[in-house]
Coordinates of C-alpha atoms in Angstrom, one line a residue:
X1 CA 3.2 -7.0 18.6
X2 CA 1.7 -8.1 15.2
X3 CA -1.8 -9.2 15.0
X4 CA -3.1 -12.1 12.5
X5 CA -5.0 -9.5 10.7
X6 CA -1.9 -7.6 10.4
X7 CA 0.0 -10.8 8.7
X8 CA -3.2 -11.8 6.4
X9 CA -2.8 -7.7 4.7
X10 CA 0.6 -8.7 3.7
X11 CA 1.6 -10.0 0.1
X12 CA 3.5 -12.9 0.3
X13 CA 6.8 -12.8 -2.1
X14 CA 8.9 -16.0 -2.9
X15 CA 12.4 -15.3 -1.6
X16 CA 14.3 -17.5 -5.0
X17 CA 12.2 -16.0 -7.3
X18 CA 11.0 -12.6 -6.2
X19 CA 7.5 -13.4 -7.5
X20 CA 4.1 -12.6 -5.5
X21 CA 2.7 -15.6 -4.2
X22 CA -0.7 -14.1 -3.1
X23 CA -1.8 -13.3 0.7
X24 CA -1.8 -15.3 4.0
X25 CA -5.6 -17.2 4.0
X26 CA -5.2 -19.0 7.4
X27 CA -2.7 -19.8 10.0
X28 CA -2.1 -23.4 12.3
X29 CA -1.2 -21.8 15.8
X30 CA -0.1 -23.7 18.8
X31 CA -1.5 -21.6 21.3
X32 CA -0.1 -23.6 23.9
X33 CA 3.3 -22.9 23.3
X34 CA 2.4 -19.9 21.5
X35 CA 4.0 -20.4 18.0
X36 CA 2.5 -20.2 14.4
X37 CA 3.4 -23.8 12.7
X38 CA 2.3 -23.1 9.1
X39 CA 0.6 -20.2 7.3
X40 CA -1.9 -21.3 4.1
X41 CA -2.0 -19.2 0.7
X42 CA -4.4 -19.3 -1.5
X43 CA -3.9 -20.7 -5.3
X44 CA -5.9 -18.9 -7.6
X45 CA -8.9 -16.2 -7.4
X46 CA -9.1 -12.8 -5.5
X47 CA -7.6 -13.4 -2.1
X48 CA -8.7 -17.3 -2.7
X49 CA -11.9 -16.4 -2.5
X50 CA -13.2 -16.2 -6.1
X51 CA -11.9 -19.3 -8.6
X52 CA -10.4 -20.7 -5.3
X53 CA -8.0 -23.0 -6.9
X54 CA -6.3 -24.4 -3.7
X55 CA -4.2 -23.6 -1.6
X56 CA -0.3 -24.3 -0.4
X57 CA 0.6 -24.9 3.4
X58 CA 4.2 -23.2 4.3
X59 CA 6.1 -23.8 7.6
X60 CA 6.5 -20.9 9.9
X61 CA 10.0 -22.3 9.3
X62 CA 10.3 -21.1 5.5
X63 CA 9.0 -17.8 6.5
X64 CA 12.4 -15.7 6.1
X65 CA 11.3 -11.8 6.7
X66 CA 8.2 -9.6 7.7
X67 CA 8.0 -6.4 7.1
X68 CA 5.7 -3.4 6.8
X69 CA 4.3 -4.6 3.8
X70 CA 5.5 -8.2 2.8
X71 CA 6.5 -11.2 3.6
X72 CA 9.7 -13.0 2.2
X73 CA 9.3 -17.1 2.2
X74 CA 11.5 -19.5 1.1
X75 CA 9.6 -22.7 -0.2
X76 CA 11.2 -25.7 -2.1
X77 CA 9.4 -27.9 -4.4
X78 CA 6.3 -28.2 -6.2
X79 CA 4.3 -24.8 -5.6
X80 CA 1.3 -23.6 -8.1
X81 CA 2.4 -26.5 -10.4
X82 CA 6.2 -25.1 -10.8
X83 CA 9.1 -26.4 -9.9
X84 CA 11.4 -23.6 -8.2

């Protein structure tokens, strides 16, 4: 079983582009039925915490792979100010 802690070490990697998004900041958890509905990255600074710039919202649904040290998502749209 995977902790939160254990998500928030991993760097996040865009799966169309191969590029580092950052780190998971935050999670929205159900905990009534148990499930993760969105993680949050942070936009800009050391682990958004120095020139926090924002931060993006991703459904647990775009999240394609975890593994031992990243995780893949898939997002569509505007993210950082790009279009992917």
């Amino acid at each position: 079983m995977m902790r939160s802690f254990d998500l928030r070490q991993k760097k996040v990697i865009d799966a169309d582009t191969a590029e580092k998004i950052g780190y998971i900041r935050d999670m929205d958890i159900d905990f009534e039925n148990g499930r993760i509905n969105s993680v949050t990255i942070p936009k800009g600074g050391i682990l958004g915490m120095l020139g926090d710039k924002g931060s993006i919202t991703v459904p647990w649904e775009n999240v394609q792979a975890i593994g031992r040290e990243y995780v893949i998502i898939k997002q569509t749209g505007n993210i950082f100010g790009k279009e992917l």
